[in-house]
PDB file of C-alpha atoms in Angstrom:
ATOM      1  CA  UNK A   1     174.430-119.986-102.865  1.00 52.00           C
ATOM      2  CA  UNK A   2     177.153-121.881-104.797  1.00 53.00           C
ATOM      3  CA  UNK A   3     174.516-123.334-107.151  1.00 50.00           C
ATOM      4  CA  UNK A   4     173.184-119.862-107.889  1.00 51.00           C
ATOM      5  CA  UNK A   5     176.680-118.630-108.725  1.00 47.00           C
ATOM      6  CA  UNK A   6     177.315-121.655-110.965  1.00 43.00           C
ATOM      7  CA  UNK A   7     173.969-121.164-112.741  1.00 47.00           C
ATOM      8  CA  UNK A   8     174.692-117.449-113.227  1.00 45.00           C
ATOM      9  CA  UNK A   9     178.174-118.252-114.585  1.00 48.00           C
ATOM     10  CA  UNK A  10     176.811-120.856-117.058  1.00 47.00           C
ATOM     11  CA  UNK A  11     174.039-118.547-118.222  1.00 50.00           C
ATOM     12  CA  UNK A  12     176.388-115.592-118.757  1.00 50.00           C
ATOM     13  CA  UNK A  13     179.005-117.698-120.563  1.00 48.00           C
ATOM     14  CA  UNK A  14     176.444-119.248-122.915  1.00 49.00           C
ATOM     15  CA  UNK A  15     175.001-115.883-123.902  1.00 51.00           C
ATOM     16  CA  UNK A  16     178.420-114.250-124.349  1.00 52.00           C
ATOM     17  CA  UNK A  17     179.099-115.986-127.672  1.00 54.00           C
ATOM     18  CA  UNK A  18     176.870-115.287-130.653  1.00 58.00           C
ATOM     19  CA  UNK A  19     175.102-118.197-132.249  1.00 62.00           C
ATOM     20  CA  UNK A  20     176.505-119.403-135.536  1.00 62.00           C
ATOM     21  CA  UNK A  21     174.306-119.140-138.639  1.00 63.00           C
ATOM     22  CA  UNK A  22     172.876-122.357-140.073  1.00 61.00           C
ATOM     23  CA  UNK A  23     175.427-124.358-142.020  1.00 66.00           C
ATOM     24  CA  UNK A  24     173.188-124.699-145.100  1.00 71.00           C
ATOM     25  CA  UNK A  25     170.645-122.565-146.883  1.00 71.00           C
ATOM     26  CA  UNK A  26     167.000-123.461-146.327  1.00 70.00           C
ATOM     27  CA  UNK A  27     165.524-125.416-149.246  1.00 70.00           C
ATOM     28  CA  UNK A  28     163.889-123.236-151.871  1.00 72.00           C
ATOM     29  CA  UNK A  29     160.271-123.853-152.684  1.00 67.00           C
ATOM     30  CA  UNK A  30     159.678-125.054-156.242  1.00 63.00           C
ATOM     31  CA  UNK A  31     158.611-122.401-158.716  1.00 68.00           C
ATOM     32  CA  UNK A  32     155.018-122.565-159.775  1.00 64.00           C
ATOM     33  CA  UNK A  33     154.584-123.240-163.448  1.00 78.00           C
ATOM     34  CA  UNK A  34     151.289-123.093-165.296  1.00 83.00           C
ATOM     35  CA  UNK A  35     150.879-125.289-168.364  1.00 86.00           C
ATOM     36  CA  UNK A  36     147.857-124.988-170.650  1.00 87.00           C
ATOM     37  CA  UNK A  37     147.384-127.484-173.440  1.00 91.00           C
ATOM     38  CA  UNK A  38     144.917-126.956-176.240  1.00 91.00           C
ATOM     39  CA  UNK A  39     144.092-127.864-179.798  1.00 92.00           C
ATOM     40  CA  UNK A  40     143.265-125.117-182.281  1.00 91.00           C
ATOM     41  CA  UNK A  41     140.493-125.929-184.747  1.00 91.00           C
ATOM     42  CA  UNK A  42     138.918-124.224-187.716  1.00 92.00           C
ATOM     43  CA  UNK A  43     135.164-124.751-187.489  1.00 91.00           C
ATOM     44  CA  UNK A  44     133.296-125.717-190.638  1.00 90.00           C
ATOM     45  CA  UNK A  45     131.330-122.881-192.241  1.00 91.00           C
ATOM     46  CA  UNK A  46     128.235-125.105-192.164  1.00 91.00           C
ATOM     47  CA  UNK A  47     128.396-125.186-188.327  1.00 91.00           C
ATOM     48  CA  UNK A  48     128.770-121.442-187.687  1.00 90.00           C
ATOM     49  CA  UNK A  49     127.024-120.287-184.502  1.00 90.00           C
ATOM     50  CA  UNK A  50     127.185-123.694-182.797  1.00 92.00           C
ATOM     51  CA  UNK A  51     129.657-125.454-180.504  1.00 91.00           C
ATOM     52  CA  UNK A  52     129.949-128.329-182.965  1.00 90.00           C
ATOM     53  CA  UNK A  53     133.428-129.430-184.057  1.00 89.00           C
ATOM     54  CA  UNK A  54     132.221-132.351-186.191  1.00 90.00           C
ATOM     55  CA  UNK A  55     133.869-131.303-189.456  1.00 90.00           C
ATOM     56  CA  UNK A  56     136.508-129.036-187.871  1.00 91.00           C
ATOM     57  CA  UNK A  57     140.122-129.267-189.002  1.00 93.00           C
ATOM     58  CA  UNK A  58     143.233-128.489-186.931  1.00 93.00           C
ATOM     59  CA  UNK A  59     144.935-125.150-187.564  1.00 92.00           C
ATOM     60  CA  UNK A  60     148.673-125.696-187.981  1.00 93.00           C
ATOM     61  CA  UNK A  61     150.887-122.782-186.899  1.00 90.00           C
ATOM     62  CA  UNK A  62     147.938-120.854-185.401  1.00 92.00           C
ATOM     63  CA  UNK A  63     148.811-118.056-182.989  1.00 93.00           C
ATOM     64  CA  UNK A  64     147.075-118.123-179.610  1.00 91.00           C
ATOM     65  CA  UNK A  65     147.088-115.159-177.229  1.00 91.00           C
ATOM     66  CA  UNK A  66     146.743-115.754-173.496  1.00 89.00           C
ATOM     67  CA  UNK A  67     145.743-112.873-171.226  1.00 88.00           C
ATOM     68  CA  UNK A  68     145.495-112.985-167.429  1.00 85.00           C
ATOM     69  CA  UNK A  69     143.302-110.224-166.034  1.00 87.00           C
ATOM     70  CA  UNK A  70     143.132-108.592-162.635  1.00 86.00           C
ATOM     71  CA  UNK A  71     139.991-109.707-160.809  1.00 83.00           C
ATOM     72  CA  UNK A  72     138.452-106.406-159.725  1.00 86.00           C
ATOM     73  CA  UNK A  73     139.732-103.843-162.214  1.00 87.00           C
ATOM     74  CA  UNK A  74     139.605-106.124-165.269  1.00 87.00           C
ATOM     75  CA  UNK A  75     143.083-104.943-166.326  1.00 89.00           C
ATOM     76  CA  UNK A  76     145.406-107.237-168.266  1.00 88.00           C
ATOM     77  CA  UNK A  77     148.327-108.234-166.027  1.00 83.00           C
ATOM     78  CA  UNK A  78     149.934-110.787-168.326  1.00 83.00           C
ATOM     79  CA  UNK A  79     149.741-111.295-172.076  1.00 88.00           C
ATOM     80  CA  UNK A  80     151.745-113.588-174.301  1.00 89.00           C
ATOM     81  CA  UNK A  81     151.314-115.071-177.781  1.00 92.00           C
ATOM     82  CA  UNK A  82     152.154-118.707-178.523  1.00 93.00           C
ATOM     83  CA  UNK A  83     152.273-120.566-181.818  1.00 94.00           C
ATOM     84  CA  UNK A  84     150.747-124.006-182.384  1.00 94.00           C
ATOM     85  CA  UNK A  85     152.757-126.843-183.883  1.00 94.00           C
ATOM     86  CA  UNK A  86     152.092-128.529-187.239  1.00 93.00           C
ATOM     87  CA  UNK A  87     149.181-130.519-185.752  1.00 93.00           C
ATOM     88  CA  UNK A  88     147.441-127.495-184.218  1.00 93.00           C
ATOM     89  CA  UNK A  89     148.461-128.303-180.635  1.00 94.00           C
ATOM     90  CA  UNK A  90     149.483-125.455-178.338  1.00 92.00           C
ATOM     91  CA  UNK A  91     151.255-126.184-175.044  1.00 90.00           C
ATOM     92  CA  UNK A  92     152.311-122.854-173.515  1.00 89.00           C
ATOM     93  CA  UNK A  93     154.282-122.855-170.268  1.00 85.00           C
ATOM     94  CA  UNK A  94     153.664-119.757-168.191  1.00 81.00           C
ATOM     95  CA  UNK A  95     155.906-118.485-165.420  1.00 75.00           C
ATOM     96  CA  UNK A  96     153.770-116.260-163.180  1.00 61.00           C
ATOM     97  CA  UNK A  97     156.839-114.733-161.488  1.00 60.00           C
ATOM     98  CA  UNK A  98     157.558-112.569-164.526  1.00 55.00           C
ATOM     99  CA  UNK A  99     154.368-110.632-165.300  1.00 52.00           C
ATOM    100  CA  UNK A 100     154.353-108.759-168.587  1.00 53.00           C
ATOM    101  CA  UNK A 101     152.139-105.974-169.739  1.00 57.00           C
ATOM    102  CA  UNK A 102     150.137-106.368-172.911  1.00 55.00           C
ATOM    103  CA  UNK A 103     152.135-104.847-175.774  1.00 58.00           C
ATOM    104  CA  UNK A 104     150.869-101.831-177.636  1.00 59.00           C
ATOM    105  CA  UNK A 105     149.142-102.737-180.916  1.00 60.00           C
ATOM    106  CA  UNK A 106     151.470-102.643-183.897  1.00 57.00           C
ATOM    107  CA  UNK A 107     150.747-100.721-187.063  1.00 54.00           C
ATOM    108  CA  UNK A 108     148.069-102.457-189.098  1.00 51.00           C
ATOM    109  CA  UNK A 109     149.224-104.547-192.018  1.00 50.00           C
ATOM    110  CA  UNK A 110     147.374-105.296-195.225  1.00 49.00           C
ATOM    111  CA  UNK A 111     147.724-109.087-194.894  1.00 45.00           C
ATOM    112  CA  UNK A 112     145.121-110.876-192.752  1.00 47.00           C
ATOM    113  CA  UNK A 113     146.413-112.934-189.831  1.00 48.00           C
ATOM    114  CA  UNK A 114     144.971-116.097-188.344  1.00 46.00           C
ATOM    115  CA  UNK A 115     144.783-115.564-184.607  1.00 47.00           C
ATOM    116  CA  UNK A 116     142.771-117.099-181.829  1.00 49.00           C
ATOM    117  CA  UNK A 117     142.422-115.615-178.351  1.00 50.00           C
ATOM    118  CA  UNK A 118     141.986-117.370-175.049  1.00 52.00           C
ATOM    119  CA  UNK A 119     141.182-115.076-172.139  1.00 49.00           C
ATOM    120  CA  UNK A 120     141.180-116.472-168.629  1.00 41.00           C
TER     121      UNK A 120
END
């Protein structure tokens, strides 16, 4: 009988005080970052219709559009335009936490633009 009373007293005294919260925040998981690297080329007119890049030249300052589409509905969930450097290399860093909608097309201009599109 005395052991039952002691056990009951210890159990009731331990549950009478609330537990303290953890002293530190749990570690945050690293953010996922997607990096795509590519080289933008201008294919020679003599090789039109082929995959050949034999006489191709890099396109400095080319604009590349990247669009991420929804799997089933084929809707664009993310769209962003990046510009290549002076050697034609594009290295966009994408943060998937901040999805953006594709912007509405701007009014057409009379000057032609050099753009390349990569759709994934």
